[in-house]
CSV table of C-alpha atoms in Angstrom, one decimal:
chain,number,residue,atom,x,y,z
A,260,MET,CA,0.0,0.0,0.0
A,261,PRO,CA,2.7,2.6,0.8
A,262,LYS,CA,4.4,1.8,-2.6
A,263,ILE,CA,1.1,2.6,-4.4
A,264,PHE,CA,0.7,5.8,-2.4
A,265,PHE,CA,4.2,7.0,-3.2
A,266,ALA,CA,3.8,6.1,-6.9
A,267,LEU,CA,0.6,8.1,-7.1
A,268,LEU,CA,2.3,11.0,-5.3
A,269,PHE,CA,5.2,10.8,-7.8
A,270,PHE,CA,2.9,10.8,-10.9
A,271,SER,CA,0.7,13.6,-9.4
A,272,SER,CA,3.9,15.7,-8.9
A,273,MET,CA,4.9,15.1,-12.6
A,274,ILE,CA,1.4,16.2,-13.8
A,275,MET,CA,1.5,19.3,-11.7
A,276,ASN,CA,4.9,20.2,-12.9
A,277,ALA,CA,3.8,19.7,-16.6
A,278,GLN,CA,0.8,22.0,-16.1
A,279,GLN,CA,3.0,24.7,-14.5
A,280,THR,CA,4.9,25.1,-17.8
A,281,GLY,CA,1.7,25.8,-19.7
A,282,GLU,CA,2.4,23.0,-22.1
A,283,ASP,CA,-1.1,21.7,-22.0
A,284,GLU,CA,-2.6,25.2,-22.8
A,285,LEU,CA,-3.4,26.6,-26.2
A,286,GLY,CA,-1.6,30.0,-26.1
A,287,SER,CA,-1.6,32.9,-28.6
A,288,TRP,CA,0.8,35.3,-30.2
A,289,HIS,CA,-0.4,38.7,-31.4
A,290,MET,CA,2.0,40.3,-33.9
A,291,TYR,CA,2.7,43.3,-36.0
A,292,PHE,CA,5.5,43.6,-38.7
A,293,GLY,CA,6.4,46.5,-40.8
A,294,MET,CA,9.0,47.3,-43.5
A,295,ASN,CA,9.1,51.0,-43.9
A,296,ARG,CA,10.8,51.9,-47.2
A,297,ILE,CA,12.8,55.2,-46.9
A,298,SER,CA,15.0,54.9,-50.1
A,299,ASP,CA,15.7,52.6,-52.9
A,300,LYS,CA,18.3,50.7,-50.8
A,301,LEU,CA,17.1,51.3,-47.2
A,302,SER,CA,14.1,50.4,-45.1
A,303,ILE,CA,13.3,50.3,-41.4
A,304,HIS,CA,12.0,47.2,-39.8
A,305,THR,CA,9.4,47.6,-37.0
A,306,GLU,CA,7.9,44.8,-35.0
A,307,GLY,CA,5.9,44.2,-31.9
A,308,GLN,CA,4.6,40.9,-30.4
A,309,LEU,CA,2.5,40.0,-27.4
A,310,ARG,CA,2.7,36.3,-26.4
A,311,TYR,CA,0.4,34.6,-24.0
A,312,TYR,CA,0.5,31.2,-22.3
A,313,GLU,CA,-3.3,30.9,-22.8
A,314,THR,CA,-5.4,32.3,-25.6
A,315,GLY,CA,-5.4,36.1,-25.0
A,316,GLU,CA,-4.4,35.9,-21.3
A,317,ASN,CA,-1.6,34.9,-18.9
A,318,PHE,CA,1.3,37.0,-20.1
A,319,ASN,CA,4.3,35.2,-21.4
A,320,GLN,CA,6.4,37.6,-23.4
A,321,LEU,CA,6.7,41.1,-24.9
A,322,LEU,CA,9.0,41.5,-27.9
A,323,LEU,CA,9.9,44.7,-29.6
A,324,ARG,CA,12.3,44.7,-32.5
A,325,THR,CA,13.7,47.2,-35.0
A,326,GLY,CA,16.4,47.2,-37.6
A,327,LEU,CA,17.9,48.8,-40.7
A,328,ASN,CA,17.4,46.9,-43.9
A,329,TYR,CA,19.8,47.2,-46.9
A,330,HIS,CA,18.1,46.0,-50.1
A,331,ILE,CA,20.9,44.5,-52.2
A,332,ASN,CA,18.4,43.7,-54.9
A,333,LYS,CA,14.7,42.7,-54.9
A,334,ASP,CA,15.6,39.1,-53.8
A,335,ALA,CA,18.4,39.8,-51.2
A,336,ILE,CA,18.2,41.9,-48.0
A,337,GLY,CA,20.7,42.4,-45.2
A,338,THR,CA,19.6,43.7,-41.8
A,339,PHE,CA,21.3,44.9,-38.6
A,340,GLY,CA,19.0,45.4,-35.6
A,341,TYR,CA,18.1,45.5,-31.9
A,342,ALA,CA,15.3,43.8,-29.9
A,343,PHE,CA,14.0,44.2,-26.4
A,344,ILE,CA,12.3,41.1,-24.8
A,345,ASP,CA,10.5,40.9,-21.5
A,346,THR,CA,9.7,37.2,-20.6
A,347,ASP,CA,7.7,35.7,-17.7
A,348,ALA,CA,8.7,32.1,-17.7
A,349,SER,CA,6.8,31.1,-14.6
A,350,PHE,CA,3.3,30.4,-16.0
A,351,GLU,CA,1.8,32.3,-13.2
A,352,GLU,CA,-1.4,34.3,-13.8
A,353,PHE,CA,0.1,37.3,-11.9
A,354,PRO,CA,3.9,37.4,-12.6
A,355,GLY,CA,6.3,38.7,-10.0
A,356,ASP,CA,9.4,40.7,-10.3
A,357,ARG,CA,11.6,37.9,-11.7
A,358,ASP,CA,11.0,38.5,-15.4
A,359,ILE,CA,13.9,37.8,-17.7
A,360,ILE,CA,14.9,41.0,-19.5
A,361,GLU,CA,16.8,40.6,-22.7
A,362,HIS,CA,18.6,43.1,-24.9
A,363,ARG,CA,19.4,41.5,-28.2
A,364,ILE,CA,21.5,42.5,-31.2
A,365,PHE,CA,21.0,40.6,-34.4
A,366,GLU,CA,22.4,40.4,-38.0
A,367,GLN,CA,20.2,38.9,-40.7
A,368,PHE,CA,20.3,38.0,-44.4
A,369,ILE,CA,17.3,37.1,-46.5
A,370,LEU,CA,17.3,35.4,-49.9
A,371,LYS,CA,14.1,35.0,-52.0
A,372,ASN,CA,13.3,33.0,-55.1
A,373,ASN,CA,10.2,31.7,-56.9
A,374,GLU,CA,9.6,28.2,-58.3
A,375,TRP,CA,6.3,27.6,-60.1
A,376,GLU,CA,3.7,29.4,-58.0
A,377,LEU,CA,5.6,29.0,-54.8
A,378,GLY,CA,7.6,31.9,-53.2
A,379,PHE,CA,10.6,30.7,-51.2
A,380,GLU,CA,12.3,32.8,-48.5
A,381,HIS,CA,15.5,31.8,-46.7
A,382,ARG,CA,16.3,33.8,-43.5
A,383,TYR,CA,19.6,33.5,-41.8
A,384,ARG,CA,20.0,35.2,-38.5
A,385,LEU,CA,22.8,35.6,-35.8
A,386,GLU,CA,21.9,36.9,-32.3
A,387,GLN,CA,23.9,38.2,-29.4
A,388,ARG,CA,21.6,37.9,-26.3
A,389,PHE,CA,22.3,40.0,-23.2
A,390,LEU,CA,20.1,38.4,-20.5
A,391,ASP,CA,19.3,39.7,-17.1
A,392,PHE,CA,17.6,37.0,-14.9
A,393,GLY,CA,16.6,39.6,-12.3
A,394,ASN,CA,18.7,38.2,-9.4
A,395,GLY,CA,22.0,39.8,-10.3
A,396,ASP,CA,22.8,37.0,-12.7
A,397,ASN,CA,23.6,38.3,-16.2
A,398,GLU,CA,24.7,36.3,-19.2
A,399,LEU,CA,25.7,36.8,-22.8
A,400,GLN,CA,24.5,34.0,-25.2
A,401,HIS,CA,25.0,33.6,-28.9
A,402,ARG,CA,22.5,31.9,-31.2
A,403,ALA,CA,22.0,31.1,-34.9
A,404,ARG,CA,18.6,30.7,-36.6
A,405,TYR,CA,17.5,29.5,-40.1
A,406,ARG,CA,14.0,29.8,-41.4
A,407,LEU,CA,12.6,28.4,-44.6
A,408,GLN,CA,9.3,30.0,-45.6
A,409,ILE,CA,7.0,29.0,-48.5
A,410,MET,CA,4.1,31.1,-49.7
A,411,LEU,CA,1.5,29.8,-52.0
A,412,PRO,CA,-1.0,32.3,-53.6
A,413,LEU,CA,-4.5,30.9,-53.9
A,414,THR,CA,-6.0,34.0,-55.5
A,415,ASP,CA,-5.0,37.7,-55.8
A,416,ILE,CA,-6.4,38.1,-52.3
A,417,PHE,CA,-5.9,34.8,-50.4
A,418,PHE,CA,-2.6,32.9,-49.8
A,419,LEU,CA,-1.1,30.2,-47.7
A,420,ASN,CA,2.1,30.6,-45.7
A,421,PHE,CA,4.3,27.8,-44.2
A,422,TYR,CA,7.6,27.9,-42.5
A,423,ASP,CA,10.0,25.9,-40.4
A,424,GLU,CA,12.7,27.6,-38.3
A,425,VAL,CA,15.4,25.9,-36.3
A,426,PHE,CA,17.3,27.7,-33.4
A,427,LEU,CA,20.9,26.6,-32.7
A,428,ASN,CA,22.8,27.7,-29.6
A,429,LEU,CA,26.5,28.5,-30.1
A,430,GLN,CA,27.3,27.4,-26.6
A,431,GLY,CA,26.1,24.6,-24.4
A,432,THR,CA,23.4,22.3,-25.8
A,433,ILE,CA,23.3,23.0,-29.6
A,434,PHE,CA,19.6,22.5,-30.2
A,435,GLY,CA,17.5,25.4,-28.9
A,436,GLN,CA,14.0,25.1,-30.4
A,437,ASN,CA,12.1,24.5,-33.6
A,438,ARG,CA,9.1,26.3,-34.9
A,439,LEU,CA,6.7,24.8,-37.4
A,440,TYR,CA,4.0,27.2,-38.7
A,441,ALA,CA,1.0,27.1,-41.1
A,442,ALA,CA,-1.4,30.0,-41.8
A,443,ILE,CA,-3.9,31.5,-44.2
A,444,GLY,CA,-3.4,35.1,-45.3
A,445,LEU,CA,-5.4,37.9,-46.8
A,446,ASN,CA,-4.0,40.8,-48.9
A,447,VAL,CA,-6.0,43.8,-47.8
A,448,THR,CA,-4.2,46.3,-50.0
A,449,ASP,CA,-0.9,46.4,-51.9
A,450,ASN,CA,1.1,47.1,-48.6
A,451,LEU,CA,-1.2,45.6,-45.9
A,452,SER,CA,-1.9,42.0,-45.2
A,453,VAL,CA,-3.1,39.8,-42.3
A,454,GLN,CA,-2.4,36.2,-41.4
A,455,SER,CA,-4.0,33.7,-39.0
A,456,GLY,CA,-2.3,30.4,-38.2
A,457,TYR,CA,-1.0,27.8,-35.9
A,458,LEU,CA,2.5,27.4,-34.5
A,459,LYS,CA,4.1,24.2,-33.0
A,460,ASN,CA,7.0,25.4,-30.8
A,461,HIS,CA,9.2,22.5,-29.8
A,462,PHE,CA,11.9,22.8,-27.2
A,463,ASN,CA,14.1,20.0,-25.7
A,464,SER,CA,11.8,19.4,-22.8
A,465,VAL,CA,8.4,21.0,-23.7
A,466,ASN,CA,6.1,21.6,-26.7
A,467,PHE,CA,3.8,24.6,-27.0
A,468,ASP,CA,0.8,25.0,-29.3
A,469,ARG,CA,0.1,28.6,-30.3
A,470,LEU,CA,-2.5,30.4,-32.3
A,471,GLN,CA,-1.1,33.4,-34.2
A,472,VAL,CA,-2.6,36.6,-35.6
A,473,ALA,CA,-0.3,38.9,-37.5
A,474,VAL,CA,-0.6,42.2,-39.3
A,475,PHE,CA,2.0,43.2,-42.0
A,476,TYR,CA,2.1,46.8,-43.0
A,477,ASN,CA,4.8,48.0,-45.4
A,478,PRO,CA,4.5,51.7,-46.2
A,479,ASP,CA,6.7,53.4,-48.8
A,480,PHE,CA,8.0,56.8,-47.7
A,481,ARG,CA,10.2,57.4,-50.8
A,482,LYS,CA,9.5,60.6,-52.6
A,483,LYS,CA,7.7,59.9,-55.8
A,484,LYS,CA,9.5,61.0,-59.0
A,485,GLU,CA,7.5,63.6,-60.9
């Protein structure tokens, strides 16, 4: 009888720990992306994301990112940028004062090509992550990312978007995470689109399911030639 009791206690503890990560919850990411063209060669990247452990509630992460894009040609873009990230990793409804604050510098290169009706985009990114864990413990981490994105137009208005992105740590355990994404999109105007989709976010020890809603707005501030 004592053995059965301790076995039940052990499995109950495992279940409680799994629930505390939010792994069993369907969370959501709410996102904005902008490419603000200021010249033939330059544009400014703007981005904001709110991420939740549960759909629309229980804050997980705030991400703000900006960068300067250099357009080598229509199919190649280089970027240098900065991001601020505030993360509550506790899965508590009311987070305390132990959020992880990150200041991130990144370098990025995008290559695009088309095959048949499919639009391919290869994104290569290096990140230098300055992490403050809130207890006097600061750390610098380096990471590499690669994303393959495929877009399929259905009509002039509707399209499908798929991507897979792998994160590789350049110290410690190499594998960081993998993100698999599928969405349907709507072209509202020539420079405004929205997407709604599903993301499977796989880490070494947990997997998260996330709904995503994204707005893409790419205004052109170049002076028009008369």
